[in-house]
């Protein structure tokens, strides 16, 4: 091969090396030049058949060519590796100075109503109550009639009921106005002794600072052979002490009327309102917090129970109201506005599950 051909070959190979855009392409160029059958290897093989003079002249040219091609290959390989590393470093860069993102359990908040339901469940579970539930859409029969509100009775009017269309059997449905219909469901489905609480959503056509069309109640029901008013008072006192987390509470039972209890009472607890702040377990003011009474014999009969055999008591607490009282929230409406800033302020940490052992709001 003439010297000019060697020059052409070298230029050709060096430009191929430069053009190789990755390791694989570069390897192809290397094999084509320096592999067993490569163009440069073939040239080197011709040295063996030359005369010593020829070899002396051509040897350095061919070897020089091989060395430069090898050098170019090594240089290109290094450049490619460096570029690959640069690209990877750029792609995988993390800014270790960024602040840690909060985990969901640190960021999320439990709504005060859910928290209060958990607190009440913990308190009553400790006294041997279990939790019962019923549907939000209730029959007129269960919401009223079975609870001893006869058709046309004026007590029905006080409930500002949302009425729904009658079902296929012609039964009129309502959005339940209280959790009391679940008393009926419970007494009709299980035999005494019964000891349940029934937390849930309730609905009335009413809206102002302390009323929303949807609100929450918790019902209590105890039925056995001997449950009496003294037991009722003890249970409610125990509940208020535990819920408001005070040593003692004074309670006042005022005679009242509910169709499903006889006698009926409304319960006030003692508080002080000094400086616009409500405190329990002290002071001279009274605050109404619940309704209660001995289950009316008609209600027992409506559930197939014999009033001469069993008796019991019931109570109903407005959950929104006692949540507002306990946690000092002046307005009920934000409870249902889903404003995360409000929830951030008034909500509870998800892992702070209330228990009597750990302290309800410890
Ligand atoms: N259901 C009543 C209401 O919504 C509250 C109530 C009062 C429930 C007395 C009871 C009770 O179980 O005994 O106004």
Short mmCIF file of C-alpha atoms and ligand atoms in Angstrom, two decimals:
data_model
loop_
_atom_site.label_atom_id
_atom_site.label_comp_id
_atom_site.label_asym_id
_atom_site.label_seq_id
_atom_site.Cartn_x
_atom_site.Cartn_y
_atom_site.Cartn_z
CA UNK A 1 0.00 0.00 0.00
CA UNK A 2 1.36 3.39 -0.96
CA UNK A 3 2.06 6.02 1.64
CA UNK A 4 -0.79 8.23 0.39
CA UNK A 5 -3.13 5.27 0.80
CA UNK A 6 -1.89 4.91 4.38
CA UNK A 7 -2.63 8.59 4.92
CA UNK A 8 -6.11 8.20 3.47
CA UNK A 9 -6.76 5.13 5.63
CA UNK A 10 -5.58 7.00 8.73
CA UNK A 11 -7.74 10.04 8.01
CA UNK A 12 -10.68 7.79 7.35
CA UNK A 13 -10.19 5.80 10.57
CA UNK A 14 -9.61 8.88 12.73
CA UNK A 15 -12.75 10.54 11.42
CA UNK A 16 -14.73 7.35 12.12
CA UNK A 17 -13.36 7.39 15.67
CA UNK A 18 -14.41 11.00 16.12
CA UNK A 19 -17.86 10.30 14.67
CA UNK A 20 -18.56 7.33 16.99
CA UNK A 21 -21.33 8.64 19.24
CA UNK A 22 -21.31 5.89 21.84
CA UNK A 23 -19.24 2.98 23.18
CA UNK A 24 -20.88 0.45 20.86
CA UNK A 25 -20.18 2.50 17.72
CA UNK A 26 -16.60 3.03 18.86
CA UNK A 27 -16.13 -0.71 19.37
CA UNK A 28 -17.31 -1.35 15.80
CA UNK A 29 -14.68 1.08 14.51
CA UNK A 30 -12.00 -0.60 16.67
CA UNK A 31 -12.84 -4.07 15.39
CA UNK A 32 -12.88 -2.85 11.78
CA UNK A 33 -9.37 -1.37 12.24
CA UNK A 34 -7.56 -3.40 14.89
CA UNK A 35 -9.60 -6.62 15.11
CA UNK A 36 -8.21 -9.87 13.72
CA UNK A 37 -9.36 -9.04 10.21
CA UNK A 38 -9.22 -5.29 10.70
CA UNK A 39 -7.71 -2.98 8.06
CA UNK A 40 -4.70 -2.04 10.22
CA UNK A 41 -4.13 -5.64 11.36
CA UNK A 42 -4.10 -6.78 7.73
CA UNK A 43 -1.41 -4.17 7.01
CA UNK A 44 0.69 -5.35 9.94
CA UNK A 45 0.51 -8.91 8.61
CA UNK A 46 2.14 -7.76 5.32
CA UNK A 47 5.33 -6.80 7.21
CA UNK A 48 6.29 -10.52 7.61
CA UNK A 49 6.56 -11.06 3.86
CA UNK A 50 8.74 -7.98 3.23
CA UNK A 51 12.43 -7.74 2.70
CA UNK A 52 14.35 -6.28 5.64
CA UNK A 53 14.79 -2.98 3.76
CA UNK A 54 11.15 -2.74 2.87
CA UNK A 55 10.21 -3.57 6.46
CA UNK A 56 12.55 -0.90 7.73
CA UNK A 57 10.84 1.67 5.59
CA UNK A 58 7.22 0.54 5.95
CA UNK A 59 7.31 -0.82 9.53
CA UNK A 60 7.45 2.54 11.30
CA UNK A 61 4.72 3.93 9.01
CA UNK A 62 2.28 1.09 9.67
CA UNK A 63 3.11 0.86 13.38
CA UNK A 64 2.77 4.61 13.67
CA UNK A 65 -0.63 4.37 12.02
CA UNK A 66 -1.65 1.64 14.47
CA UNK A 67 -0.43 3.66 17.47
CA UNK A 68 -2.29 6.78 16.42
CA UNK A 69 -5.48 4.87 15.75
CA UNK A 70 -5.15 3.16 19.17
CA UNK A 71 -4.49 6.50 20.81
CA UNK A 72 -7.49 8.09 19.10
CA UNK A 73 -9.70 5.16 20.18
CA UNK A 74 -8.55 5.47 23.80
CA UNK A 75 -9.08 9.23 23.78
CA UNK A 76 -12.54 8.93 22.30
CA UNK A 77 -13.49 6.18 24.75
CA UNK A 78 -12.50 8.37 27.65
CA UNK A 79 -14.43 11.36 26.26
CA UNK A 80 -17.53 9.23 25.76
CA UNK A 81 -17.33 7.83 29.30
CA UNK A 82 -16.93 11.31 30.72
CA UNK A 83 -19.90 12.62 28.75
CA UNK A 84 -22.02 9.66 29.90
CA UNK A 85 -21.08 10.34 33.51
CA UNK A 86 -21.87 14.04 33.14
CA UNK A 87 -25.27 13.22 31.70
CA UNK A 88 -26.01 10.78 34.51
CA UNK A 89 -24.93 13.20 37.21
CA UNK A 90 -27.12 15.90 35.72
CA UNK A 91 -30.11 13.56 35.48
CA UNK A 92 -29.74 12.09 38.96
CA UNK A 93 -28.94 15.25 40.80
CA UNK A 94 -30.83 15.70 44.05
CA UNK A 95 -30.73 18.80 46.11
CA UNK A 96 -29.91 17.48 49.56
CA UNK A 97 -30.49 20.92 51.03
CA UNK A 98 -34.24 20.82 50.19
CA UNK A 99 -36.39 20.56 53.34
CA UNK A 100 -37.97 17.12 53.97
CA UNK A 101 -41.52 16.74 52.73
CA UNK A 102 -43.91 15.99 55.60
CA UNK A 103 -45.28 12.45 55.71
CA UNK A 104 -49.07 12.10 55.25
CA UNK A 105 -49.62 11.35 58.92
CA UNK A 106 -47.88 14.59 59.88
CA UNK A 107 -49.85 16.67 57.40
CA UNK A 108 -53.35 15.15 57.59
CA UNK A 109 -55.85 16.11 60.26
CA UNK A 110 -58.81 14.33 61.82
CA UNK A 111 -62.00 16.41 61.83
CA UNK A 112 -63.12 17.45 65.34
CA UNK A 113 -66.42 15.59 64.84
CA UNK A 114 -64.61 12.33 64.05
CA UNK A 115 -62.36 12.95 67.03
CA UNK A 116 -65.32 13.57 69.35
CA UNK A 117 -67.01 10.38 68.08
CA UNK A 118 -63.83 8.46 68.88
CA UNK A 119 -63.67 10.04 72.33
CA UNK A 120 -67.29 9.16 73.10
CA UNK A 121 -66.80 5.63 71.80
CA UNK A 122 -63.77 5.20 74.07
CA UNK A 123 -65.65 6.50 77.11
CA UNK A 124 -68.72 4.32 76.59
CA UNK A 125 -66.73 1.26 75.55
CA UNK A 126 -65.13 1.49 78.97
CA UNK A 127 -68.63 1.26 80.50
CA UNK A 128 -69.51 -1.80 78.42
CA UNK A 129 -71.41 -0.12 75.56
CA UNK A 130 -71.04 -1.21 71.95
CA UNK A 131 -71.63 0.94 68.87
CA UNK A 132 -74.73 0.57 66.65
CA UNK A 133 -75.51 2.37 63.42
CA UNK A 134 -78.46 2.97 61.13
CA UNK A 135 -79.18 4.57 57.74
CA UNK A 136 -79.44 8.32 57.13
CA UNK A 137 -82.56 7.78 55.02
CA UNK A 138 -85.17 6.43 57.39
CA UNK A 139 -88.83 5.54 57.20
CA UNK A 140 -91.34 7.89 58.77
CA UNK A 141 -92.41 4.89 60.84
CA UNK A 142 -89.02 4.43 62.51
CA UNK A 143 -88.12 8.11 62.74
CA UNK A 144 -91.46 9.01 64.36
CA UNK A 145 -94.32 6.54 64.73
CA UNK A 146 -92.46 3.69 66.46
CA UNK A 147 -90.91 6.30 68.77
CA UNK A 148 -94.40 7.15 69.99
CA UNK A 149 -94.93 10.23 67.83
CA UNK A 150 -98.47 9.41 66.65
CA UNK A 151 -99.40 10.71 63.17
CA UNK A 152 -100.39 14.36 63.45
CA UNK A 153 -98.68 14.78 66.85
CA UNK A 154 -97.34 18.34 67.27
CA UNK A 155 -93.90 17.03 68.34
CA UNK A 156 -93.36 15.99 64.72
CA UNK A 157 -93.59 19.63 63.63
CA UNK A 158 -90.70 20.58 65.90
CA UNK A 159 -88.30 18.47 63.88
CA UNK A 160 -88.17 20.55 60.65
CA UNK A 161 -88.08 17.33 58.69
CA UNK A 162 -86.73 16.83 55.17
CA UNK A 163 -89.28 14.54 53.49
CA UNK A 164 -88.43 12.25 50.59
CA UNK A 165 -90.70 10.60 48.05
CA UNK A 166 -92.48 7.43 49.26
CA UNK A 167 -90.90 4.09 48.24
CA UNK A 168 -92.50 1.34 46.07
CA UNK A 169 -94.55 0.14 49.06
CA UNK A 170 -95.84 3.67 49.59
CA UNK A 171 -93.77 4.14 52.77
CA UNK A 172 -92.81 7.75 53.31
CA UNK A 173 -89.06 8.30 53.75
CA UNK A 174 -87.33 11.09 55.63
CA UNK A 175 -83.75 12.14 56.28
CA UNK A 176 -83.59 11.05 59.89
CA UNK A 177 -84.06 14.00 62.22
CA UNK A 178 -82.36 12.27 65.13
CA UNK A 179 -80.42 9.07 65.89
CA UNK A 180 -83.35 7.76 67.99
CA UNK A 181 -84.78 5.52 65.19
CA UNK A 182 -81.71 3.33 65.64
CA UNK A 183 -83.05 2.61 69.15
CA UNK A 184 -86.00 0.92 67.43
CA UNK A 185 -83.76 -0.93 64.96
CA UNK A 186 -81.61 -2.16 67.85
CA UNK A 187 -84.49 -3.32 70.07
CA UNK A 188 -86.15 -5.07 67.14
CA UNK A 189 -82.99 -6.93 66.16
CA UNK A 190 -81.44 -8.01 69.42
CA UNK A 191 -82.68 -9.20 72.76
CA UNK A 192 -81.95 -7.39 76.05
CA UNK A 193 -79.68 -6.78 77.82
CA UNK A 194 -78.86 -3.93 75.43
CA UNK A 195 -76.17 -1.34 75.97
CA UNK A 196 -75.38 0.69 72.86
CA UNK A 197 -74.36 4.10 71.70
CA UNK A 198 -75.37 5.27 68.25
CA UNK A 199 -73.30 8.09 66.74
CA UNK A 200 -74.31 9.44 63.34
CA UNK A 201 -75.46 12.13 60.96
CA UNK A 202 -78.86 13.75 61.39
CA UNK A 203 -80.78 16.33 59.32
CA UNK A 204 -83.13 19.22 59.93
CA UNK A 205 -84.25 22.17 57.88
CA UNK A 206 -82.37 24.75 59.92
CA UNK A 207 -79.33 26.98 59.39
CA UNK A 208 -77.60 29.65 61.50
CA UNK A 209 -74.44 30.08 63.57
CA UNK A 210 -75.18 27.02 65.68
CA UNK A 211 -77.41 25.00 63.33
CA UNK A 212 -76.60 23.33 60.02
CA UNK A 213 -78.99 21.22 57.90
CA UNK A 214 -76.75 18.22 58.53
CA UNK A 215 -75.44 17.76 62.05
CA UNK A 216 -74.42 14.92 64.37
CA UNK A 217 -75.91 13.20 67.36
CA UNK A 218 -75.01 10.34 69.59
CA UNK A 219 -77.80 8.28 71.07
CA UNK A 220 -77.47 5.98 74.06
CA UNK A 221 -79.75 3.09 74.94
CA UNK A 222 -79.74 0.70 77.89
CA UNK A 223 -82.42 -1.97 78.22
CA UNK A 224 -82.46 -4.75 80.79
CA UNK A 225 -84.55 -5.91 83.71
CA UNK A 226 -83.62 -3.20 86.16
CA UNK A 227 -81.94 -0.20 84.44
CA UNK A 228 -83.22 2.88 86.28
CA UNK A 229 -82.89 6.66 86.59
CA UNK A 230 -80.08 6.40 89.12
CA UNK A 231 -78.09 4.34 86.61
CA UNK A 232 -78.89 6.91 83.92
CA UNK A 233 -77.61 9.77 86.09
CA UNK A 234 -74.44 7.91 86.95
CA UNK A 235 -73.72 7.03 83.32
CA UNK A 236 -74.24 10.62 82.19
CA UNK A 237 -72.13 12.08 85.00
CA UNK A 238 -69.38 9.61 84.28
CA UNK A 239 -69.57 10.52 80.60
CA UNK A 240 -69.42 14.28 81.22
CA UNK A 241 -66.50 13.99 83.63
CA UNK A 242 -64.53 11.88 81.20
CA UNK A 243 -65.48 13.89 78.11
CA UNK A 244 -64.78 17.35 79.53
CA UNK A 245 -61.75 15.95 81.39
CA UNK A 246 -62.59 17.42 84.79
CA UNK A 247 -62.56 15.91 88.29
CA UNK A 248 -66.25 16.52 88.91
CA UNK A 249 -69.19 18.10 87.10
CA UNK A 250 -72.40 19.37 88.58
CA UNK A 251 -75.39 18.41 86.49
CA UNK A 252 -78.97 19.61 86.58
CA UNK A 253 -81.82 17.42 85.37
CA UNK A 254 -84.73 19.60 84.22
CA UNK A 255 -88.09 17.96 83.51
CA UNK A 256 -88.83 18.00 79.80
CA UNK A 257 -90.85 16.22 77.17
CA UNK A 258 -89.91 13.69 74.49
CA UNK A 259 -92.56 11.34 73.11
CA UNK A 260 -90.28 8.31 73.45
CA UNK A 261 -89.29 8.75 77.12
CA UNK A 262 -91.28 9.04 80.33
CA UNK A 263 -90.19 10.73 82.46
CA UNK A 264 -87.98 12.92 80.25
CA UNK A 265 -85.31 15.39 81.22
CA UNK A 266 -82.94 17.86 79.71
CA UNK A 267 -79.51 17.95 81.28
CA UNK A 268 -77.49 21.08 81.96
CA UNK A 269 -73.92 21.10 83.18
CA UNK A 270 -72.34 23.66 85.41
CA UNK A 271 -69.85 26.03 83.84
CA UNK A 272 -68.30 29.44 84.11
CA UNK A 273 -68.27 31.92 81.24
CA UNK A 274 -65.79 34.41 82.66
CA UNK A 275 -63.95 36.40 80.02
CA UNK A 276 -65.89 34.84 77.18
CA UNK A 277 -64.30 31.46 77.83
CA UNK A 278 -66.39 28.48 78.89
CA UNK A 279 -64.95 26.29 81.65
CA UNK A 280 -66.56 23.17 83.04
CA UNK A 281 -66.50 21.85 86.59
CA UNK A 282 -66.69 25.40 88.05
CA UNK A 283 -68.78 28.58 87.99
CA UNK A 284 -72.45 29.41 88.35
CA UNK A 285 -73.76 29.18 84.79
CA UNK A 286 -75.61 26.25 83.26
CA UNK A 287 -75.38 24.91 79.76
CA UNK A 288 -77.82 22.45 78.20
CA UNK A 289 -76.03 19.50 76.66
CA UNK A 290 -78.41 16.59 76.19
CA UNK A 291 -81.87 15.06 76.46
CA UNK A 292 -82.68 11.80 78.21
CA UNK A 293 -85.31 9.75 79.99
CA UNK A 294 -86.74 6.34 80.75
CA UNK A 295 -87.80 4.53 77.59
CA UNK A 296 -91.59 4.90 77.15
CA UNK A 297 -93.56 1.63 77.54
CA UNK A 298 -95.17 2.27 74.13
CA UNK A 299 -91.73 2.29 72.53
CA UNK A 300 -90.85 -1.03 74.17
CA UNK A 301 -94.16 -2.48 72.96
CA UNK A 302 -93.52 -1.17 69.44
CA UNK A 303 -90.34 -3.26 69.48
CA UNK A 304 -92.04 -6.42 70.72
CA UNK A 305 -90.74 -6.03 74.28
CA UNK A 306 -92.89 -6.38 77.39
CA UNK A 307 -92.70 -3.28 79.65
CA UNK A 308 -93.48 -5.50 82.62
CA UNK A 309 -90.39 -7.58 81.84
CA UNK A 310 -87.78 -5.04 80.76
CA UNK A 311 -87.12 -1.35 81.14
CA UNK A 312 -84.37 1.08 80.37
CA UNK A 313 -83.14 4.54 79.63
CA UNK A 314 -82.02 6.53 76.63
CA UNK A 315 -80.21 9.75 75.95
CA UNK A 316 -79.31 11.90 72.97
CA UNK A 317 -76.35 14.29 72.71
CA UNK A 318 -75.65 16.84 69.98
CA UNK A 319 -72.10 16.04 68.96
CA UNK A 320 -71.41 19.28 67.11
CA UNK A 321 -72.52 21.22 70.14
CA UNK A 322 -70.34 19.40 72.64
CA UNK A 323 -67.39 19.53 70.22
CA UNK A 324 -67.83 23.32 69.99
CA UNK A 325 -68.03 23.55 73.78
CA UNK A 326 -65.04 21.36 74.47
CA UNK A 327 -62.74 22.82 71.85
CA UNK A 328 -63.91 26.44 72.00
CA UNK A 329 -65.25 26.77 68.47
CA UNK A 330 -67.70 29.66 68.19
CA UNK A 331 -69.33 28.85 64.84
CA UNK A 332 -70.70 25.54 63.60
CA UNK A 333 -70.74 26.32 59.88
CA UNK A 334 -66.96 25.96 59.23
CA UNK A 335 -67.29 22.33 60.38
CA UNK A 336 -68.75 21.61 56.97
CA UNK A 337 -66.87 24.02 54.72
CA UNK A 338 -63.84 21.78 54.12
CA UNK A 339 -61.40 24.65 54.60
CA UNK A 340 -58.00 23.07 55.18
CA UNK A 341 -56.79 26.10 57.14
CA UNK A 342 -59.63 25.58 59.63
CA UNK A 343 -58.87 21.87 59.75
CA UNK A 344 -55.17 22.60 60.30
CA UNK A 345 -56.11 24.70 63.28
CA UNK A 346 -58.91 22.66 64.87
CA UNK A 347 -58.13 19.16 63.57
CA UNK A 348 -56.33 16.37 65.40
CA UNK A 349 -53.25 14.37 64.55
CA UNK A 350 -54.26 11.05 62.99
CA UNK A 351 -52.28 8.90 65.38
CA UNK A 352 -53.61 10.62 68.52
CA UNK A 353 -56.37 8.05 68.96
CA UNK A 354 -58.38 8.92 72.06
CA UNK A 355 -58.32 6.37 74.88
CA UNK A 356 -59.15 6.60 78.54
CA UNK A 357 -55.81 5.06 79.45
CA UNK A 358 -53.68 7.51 77.48
CA UNK A 359 -56.00 10.46 78.23
CA UNK A 360 -58.60 11.54 75.69
CA UNK A 361 -56.78 14.60 74.39
CA UNK A 362 -53.35 14.02 75.91
N1 LIG B 1 -83.90 12.57 69.83
C1 LIG B 1 -83.91 13.77 70.65
C2 LIG B 1 -83.71 14.98 69.76
O1 LIG B 1 -83.15 14.86 68.72
C3 LIG B 1 -82.81 13.70 71.67
C4 LIG B 1 -83.11 12.69 72.72
C5 LIG B 1 -83.79 13.05 73.88
C6 LIG B 1 -82.74 11.37 72.57
C7 LIG B 1 -84.08 12.15 74.84
C8 LIG B 1 -83.04 10.43 73.54
C9 LIG B 1 -83.70 10.86 74.68
O2 LIG B 1 -82.70 9.17 73.44
O3 LIG B 1 -83.98 9.95 75.65
O4 LIG B 1 -84.12 16.06 70.15
#
